[in-house]
Short mmCIF file of C-alpha atoms and ligand atoms in Angstrom, two decimals:
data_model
loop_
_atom_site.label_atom_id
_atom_site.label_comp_id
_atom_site.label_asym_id
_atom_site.label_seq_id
_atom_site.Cartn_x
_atom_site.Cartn_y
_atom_site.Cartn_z
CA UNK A 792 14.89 -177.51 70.76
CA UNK A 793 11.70 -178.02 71.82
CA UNK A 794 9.73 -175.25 73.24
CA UNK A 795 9.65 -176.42 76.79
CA UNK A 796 13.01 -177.05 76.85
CA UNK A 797 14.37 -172.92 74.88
CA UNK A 798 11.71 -171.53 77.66
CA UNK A 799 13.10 -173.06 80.96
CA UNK A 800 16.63 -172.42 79.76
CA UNK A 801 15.61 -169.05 78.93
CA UNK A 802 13.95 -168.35 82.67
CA UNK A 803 16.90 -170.38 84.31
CA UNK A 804 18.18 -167.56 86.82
CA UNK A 805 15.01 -166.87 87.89
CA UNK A 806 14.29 -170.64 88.31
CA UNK A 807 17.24 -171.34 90.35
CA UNK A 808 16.28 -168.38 92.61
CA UNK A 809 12.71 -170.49 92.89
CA UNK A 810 14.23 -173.59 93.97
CA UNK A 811 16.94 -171.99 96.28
CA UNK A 812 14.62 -170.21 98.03
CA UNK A 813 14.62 -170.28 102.24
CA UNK A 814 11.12 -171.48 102.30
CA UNK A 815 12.06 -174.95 100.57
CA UNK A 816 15.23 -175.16 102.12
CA UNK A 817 13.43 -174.76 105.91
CA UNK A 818 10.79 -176.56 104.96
CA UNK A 819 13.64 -179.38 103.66
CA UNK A 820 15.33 -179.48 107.01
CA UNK A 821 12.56 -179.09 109.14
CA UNK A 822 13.83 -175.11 110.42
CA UNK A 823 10.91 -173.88 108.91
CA UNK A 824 8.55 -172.05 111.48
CA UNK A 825 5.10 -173.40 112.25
CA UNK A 826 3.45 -170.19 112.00
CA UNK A 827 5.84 -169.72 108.56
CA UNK A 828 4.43 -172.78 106.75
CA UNK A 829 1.11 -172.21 107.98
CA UNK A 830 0.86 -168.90 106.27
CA UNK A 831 1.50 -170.83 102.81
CA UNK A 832 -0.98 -172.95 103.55
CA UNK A 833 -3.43 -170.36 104.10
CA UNK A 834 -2.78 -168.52 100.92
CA UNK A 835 -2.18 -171.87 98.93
CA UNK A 836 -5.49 -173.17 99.54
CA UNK A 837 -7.03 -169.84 98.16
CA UNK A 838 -4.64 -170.34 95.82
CA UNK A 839 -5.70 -174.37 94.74
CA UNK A 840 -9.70 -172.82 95.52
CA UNK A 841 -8.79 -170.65 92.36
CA UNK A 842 -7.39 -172.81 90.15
CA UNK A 843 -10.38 -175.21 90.13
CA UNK A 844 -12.09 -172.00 88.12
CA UNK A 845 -8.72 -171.22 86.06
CA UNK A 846 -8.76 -174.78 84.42
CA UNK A 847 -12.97 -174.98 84.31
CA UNK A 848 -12.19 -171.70 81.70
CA UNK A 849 -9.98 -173.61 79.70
CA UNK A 850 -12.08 -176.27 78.67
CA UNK A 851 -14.29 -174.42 76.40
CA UNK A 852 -11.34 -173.28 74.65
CA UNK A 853 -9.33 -176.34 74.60
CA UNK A 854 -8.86 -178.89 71.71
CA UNK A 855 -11.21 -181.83 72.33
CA UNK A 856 -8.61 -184.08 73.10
CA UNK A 857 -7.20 -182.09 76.33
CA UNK A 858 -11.08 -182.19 77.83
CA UNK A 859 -11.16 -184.98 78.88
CA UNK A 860 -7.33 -184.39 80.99
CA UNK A 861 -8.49 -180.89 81.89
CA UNK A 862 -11.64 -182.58 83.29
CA UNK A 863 -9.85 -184.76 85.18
CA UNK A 864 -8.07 -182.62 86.81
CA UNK A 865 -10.98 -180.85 88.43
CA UNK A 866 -11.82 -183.27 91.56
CA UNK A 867 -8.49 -184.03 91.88
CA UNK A 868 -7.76 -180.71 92.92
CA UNK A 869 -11.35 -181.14 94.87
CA UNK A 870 -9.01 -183.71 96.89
CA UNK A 871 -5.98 -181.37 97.16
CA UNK A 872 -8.15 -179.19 99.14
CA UNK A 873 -9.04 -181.56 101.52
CA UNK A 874 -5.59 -182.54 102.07
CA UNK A 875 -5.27 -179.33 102.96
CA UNK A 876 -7.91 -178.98 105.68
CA UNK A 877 -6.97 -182.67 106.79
CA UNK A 878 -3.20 -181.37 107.80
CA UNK A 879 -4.99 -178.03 109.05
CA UNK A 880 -7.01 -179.90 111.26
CA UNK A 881 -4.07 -181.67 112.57
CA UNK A 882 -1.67 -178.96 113.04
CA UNK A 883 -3.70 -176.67 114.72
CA UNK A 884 -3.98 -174.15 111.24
CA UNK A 885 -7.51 -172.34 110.53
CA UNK A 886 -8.24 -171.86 107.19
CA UNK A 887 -11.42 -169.87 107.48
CA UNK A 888 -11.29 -166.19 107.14
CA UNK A 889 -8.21 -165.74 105.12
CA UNK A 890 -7.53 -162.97 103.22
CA UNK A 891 -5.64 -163.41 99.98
CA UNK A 892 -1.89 -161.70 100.23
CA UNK A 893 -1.15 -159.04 97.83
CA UNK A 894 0.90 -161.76 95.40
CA UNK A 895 -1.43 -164.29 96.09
CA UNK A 896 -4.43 -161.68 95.11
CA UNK A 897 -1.98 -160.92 92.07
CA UNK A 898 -1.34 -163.89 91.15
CA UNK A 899 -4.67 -165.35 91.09
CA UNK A 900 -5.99 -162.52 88.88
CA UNK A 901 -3.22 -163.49 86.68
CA UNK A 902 -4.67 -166.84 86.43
CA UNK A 903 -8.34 -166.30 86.05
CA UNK A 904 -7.49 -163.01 83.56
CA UNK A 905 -5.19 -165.96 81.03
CA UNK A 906 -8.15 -167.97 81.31
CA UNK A 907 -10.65 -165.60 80.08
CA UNK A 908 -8.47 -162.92 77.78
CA UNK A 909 -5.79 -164.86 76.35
CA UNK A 910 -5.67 -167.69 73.60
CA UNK A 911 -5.60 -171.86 74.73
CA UNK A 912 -1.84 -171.92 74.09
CA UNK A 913 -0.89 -169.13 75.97
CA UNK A 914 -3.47 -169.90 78.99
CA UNK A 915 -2.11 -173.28 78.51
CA UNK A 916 1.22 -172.16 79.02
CA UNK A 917 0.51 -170.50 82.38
CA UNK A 918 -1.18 -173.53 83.79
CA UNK A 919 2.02 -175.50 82.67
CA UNK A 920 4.45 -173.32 84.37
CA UNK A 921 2.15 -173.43 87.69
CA UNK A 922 2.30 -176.75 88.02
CA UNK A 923 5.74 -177.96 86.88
CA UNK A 924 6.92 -174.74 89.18
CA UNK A 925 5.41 -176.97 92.33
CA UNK A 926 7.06 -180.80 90.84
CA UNK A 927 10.31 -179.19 90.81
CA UNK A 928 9.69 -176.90 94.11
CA UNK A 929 8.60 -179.92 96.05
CA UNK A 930 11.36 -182.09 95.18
CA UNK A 931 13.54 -180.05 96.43
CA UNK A 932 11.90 -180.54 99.61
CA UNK A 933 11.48 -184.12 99.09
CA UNK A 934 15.40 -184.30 98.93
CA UNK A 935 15.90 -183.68 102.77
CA UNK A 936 12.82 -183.37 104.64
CA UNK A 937 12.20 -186.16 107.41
CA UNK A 938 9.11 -188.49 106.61
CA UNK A 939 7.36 -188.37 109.53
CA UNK A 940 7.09 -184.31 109.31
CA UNK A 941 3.56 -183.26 109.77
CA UNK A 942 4.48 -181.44 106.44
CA UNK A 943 5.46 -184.24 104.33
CA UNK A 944 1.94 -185.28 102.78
CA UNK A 945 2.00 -182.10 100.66
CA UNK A 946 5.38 -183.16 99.74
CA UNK A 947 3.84 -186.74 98.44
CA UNK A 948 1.30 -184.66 96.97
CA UNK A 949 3.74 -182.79 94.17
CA UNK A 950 6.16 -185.42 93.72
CA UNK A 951 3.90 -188.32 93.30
CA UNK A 952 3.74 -190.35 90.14
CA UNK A 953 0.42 -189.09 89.28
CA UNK A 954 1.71 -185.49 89.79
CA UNK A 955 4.83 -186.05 87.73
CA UNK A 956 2.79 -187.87 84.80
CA UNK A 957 0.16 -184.67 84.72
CA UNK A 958 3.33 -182.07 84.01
CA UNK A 959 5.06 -184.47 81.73
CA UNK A 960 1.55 -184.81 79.85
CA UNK A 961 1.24 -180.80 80.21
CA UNK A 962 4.86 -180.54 78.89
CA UNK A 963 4.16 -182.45 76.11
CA UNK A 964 0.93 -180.88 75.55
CA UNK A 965 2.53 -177.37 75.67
CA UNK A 966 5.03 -177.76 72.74
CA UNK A 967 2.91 -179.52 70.58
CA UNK A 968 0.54 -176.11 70.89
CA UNK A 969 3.54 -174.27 70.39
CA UNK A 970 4.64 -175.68 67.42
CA UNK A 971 1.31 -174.78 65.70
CA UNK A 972 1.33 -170.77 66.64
CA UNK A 973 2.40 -167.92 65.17
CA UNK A 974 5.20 -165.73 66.08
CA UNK A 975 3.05 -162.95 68.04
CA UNK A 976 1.25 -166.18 69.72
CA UNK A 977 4.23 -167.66 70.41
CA UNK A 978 6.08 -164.30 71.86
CA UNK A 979 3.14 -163.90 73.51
CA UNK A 980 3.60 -167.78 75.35
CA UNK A 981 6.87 -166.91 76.09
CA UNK A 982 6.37 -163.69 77.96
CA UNK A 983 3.82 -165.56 80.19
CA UNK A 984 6.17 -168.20 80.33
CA UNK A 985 8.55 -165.56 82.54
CA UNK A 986 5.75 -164.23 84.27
CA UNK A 987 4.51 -166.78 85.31
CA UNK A 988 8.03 -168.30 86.70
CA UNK A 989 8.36 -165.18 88.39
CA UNK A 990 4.76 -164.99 90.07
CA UNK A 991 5.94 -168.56 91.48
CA UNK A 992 9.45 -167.36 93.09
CA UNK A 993 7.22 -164.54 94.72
CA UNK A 994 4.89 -166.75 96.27
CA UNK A 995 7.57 -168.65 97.96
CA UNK A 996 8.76 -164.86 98.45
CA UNK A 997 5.12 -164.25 100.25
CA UNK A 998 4.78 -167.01 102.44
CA UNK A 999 8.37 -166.93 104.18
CA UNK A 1000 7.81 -163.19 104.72
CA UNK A 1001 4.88 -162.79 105.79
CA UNK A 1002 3.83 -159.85 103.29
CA UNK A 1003 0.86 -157.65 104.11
CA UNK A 1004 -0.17 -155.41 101.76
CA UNK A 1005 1.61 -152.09 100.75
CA UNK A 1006 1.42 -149.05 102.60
CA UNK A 1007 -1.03 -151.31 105.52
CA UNK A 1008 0.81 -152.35 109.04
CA UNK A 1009 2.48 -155.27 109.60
CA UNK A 1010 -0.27 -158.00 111.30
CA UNK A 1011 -3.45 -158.37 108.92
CA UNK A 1012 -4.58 -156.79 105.09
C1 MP5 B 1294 0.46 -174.73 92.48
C2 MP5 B 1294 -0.04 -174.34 93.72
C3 MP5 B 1294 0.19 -176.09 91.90
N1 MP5 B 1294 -0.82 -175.16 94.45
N2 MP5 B 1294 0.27 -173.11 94.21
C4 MP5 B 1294 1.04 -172.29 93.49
C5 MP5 B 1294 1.37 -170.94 94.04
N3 MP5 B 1294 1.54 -172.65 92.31
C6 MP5 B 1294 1.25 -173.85 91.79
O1 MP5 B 1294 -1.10 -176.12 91.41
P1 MP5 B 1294 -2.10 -177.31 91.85
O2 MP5 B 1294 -3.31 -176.88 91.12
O3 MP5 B 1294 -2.23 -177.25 93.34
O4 MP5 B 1294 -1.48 -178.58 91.37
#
């Protein structure tokens, strides 16, 4: 079994709480609350701001073959963030002056701290679990929500073609890296694997709540 395949059998429970969670079901039948989705939009696009430097790391480390994918991949997310200030604009959302939420802080440390610390296959792994986290989040979405929603072009977005070729090409990517580790390596893809999985559930977690950081009052970290 290919290591793509062991790992998200592996993480299943934890990936069916992901995909059943409120936020993607609201968001799917148009329940959600403006103020609700707005929130994840504010933390995703510090979020997407991050990853632009979380795959820019990778590409010293990476095999020259993946440069030129990982390169690729840079102004496209350039574009991603001006999706997002496009719908902000039109739905009333300001994205200035956001503070990252404790997960999302988390989360992006996570990210930057794989990049830097940890080997290409196990960064690799992290970036792969991101991003087929949001293909198989989205289509969930995509299964119900109304096109016209002033939502939907993030759902185009993660369930494009393009989108879906990128994590197939990262899936492929990802055991063929695997396949040439060692054991510690490969335990070590594996734990990240999980971590990673669960970082995603807790971001859906984040934005449907409303988190503030522990121990500070309810309105603003
Ligand atoms: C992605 C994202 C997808 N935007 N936000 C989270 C919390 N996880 C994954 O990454 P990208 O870089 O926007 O395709």
């Amino acid at each position: 079994m290919s290591f793509c395949s062991e790992q998200l059998a592996r993480v299943q429970p934890i990936w069916e709480r992901m995909l059943d969670h409120r936020f993607l079901k609201e968001t799917r039948d148009g329940t959600v609350a403006h103020e609700t989705f707005a929130n994840w939009m504010r933390q995703d696009y510090l979020f997407v701001e991050a990853a632009i430097p979380f795959i820019a790391a990778l590409i010293p480390k990476a095999p020259k073959d993946h440069r030129a994918a990982l390169g690729a991949a840079l102004p496209t997310l350039e574009k991603e963030l001006e999706l997002f200030r496009e719908r902000a604009e039109s739905a009333g959302v300001d994205l200035r002056n956001v503070e990252p939420s404790f997960t999302n802080h988390a989360y992006v440390q996570f990210l930057l701290a794989s990049a830097y610390a940890r080997s290409y296959a196990e960064a690799f792994t992290v970036l792969y679990v991101a991003e087929k986290a949001y293909y198989d989040s989205w289509m969930v979405v995509k299964a119900g929500i109304d096109k016209g929603s002033i939502w939907y072009p993030f759902v185009e977005n993660w369930t494009s073609d393009a989108f879906k070729g990128w994590v197939d090409y990262l899936e492929g990517e990802l055991d063929r890296l695997a396949q040439d580790v060692g054991a510690a390596e490969r335990l070590n893809m594996s734990q990240l694997f999980e971590l990673t999985t669960k970082y995603e559930l807790a971001f859906w977690e984040m934005a449907a709540s409303g988190e503030s950081w522990p121990g500070l009052p309810e309105e603003k970290a």
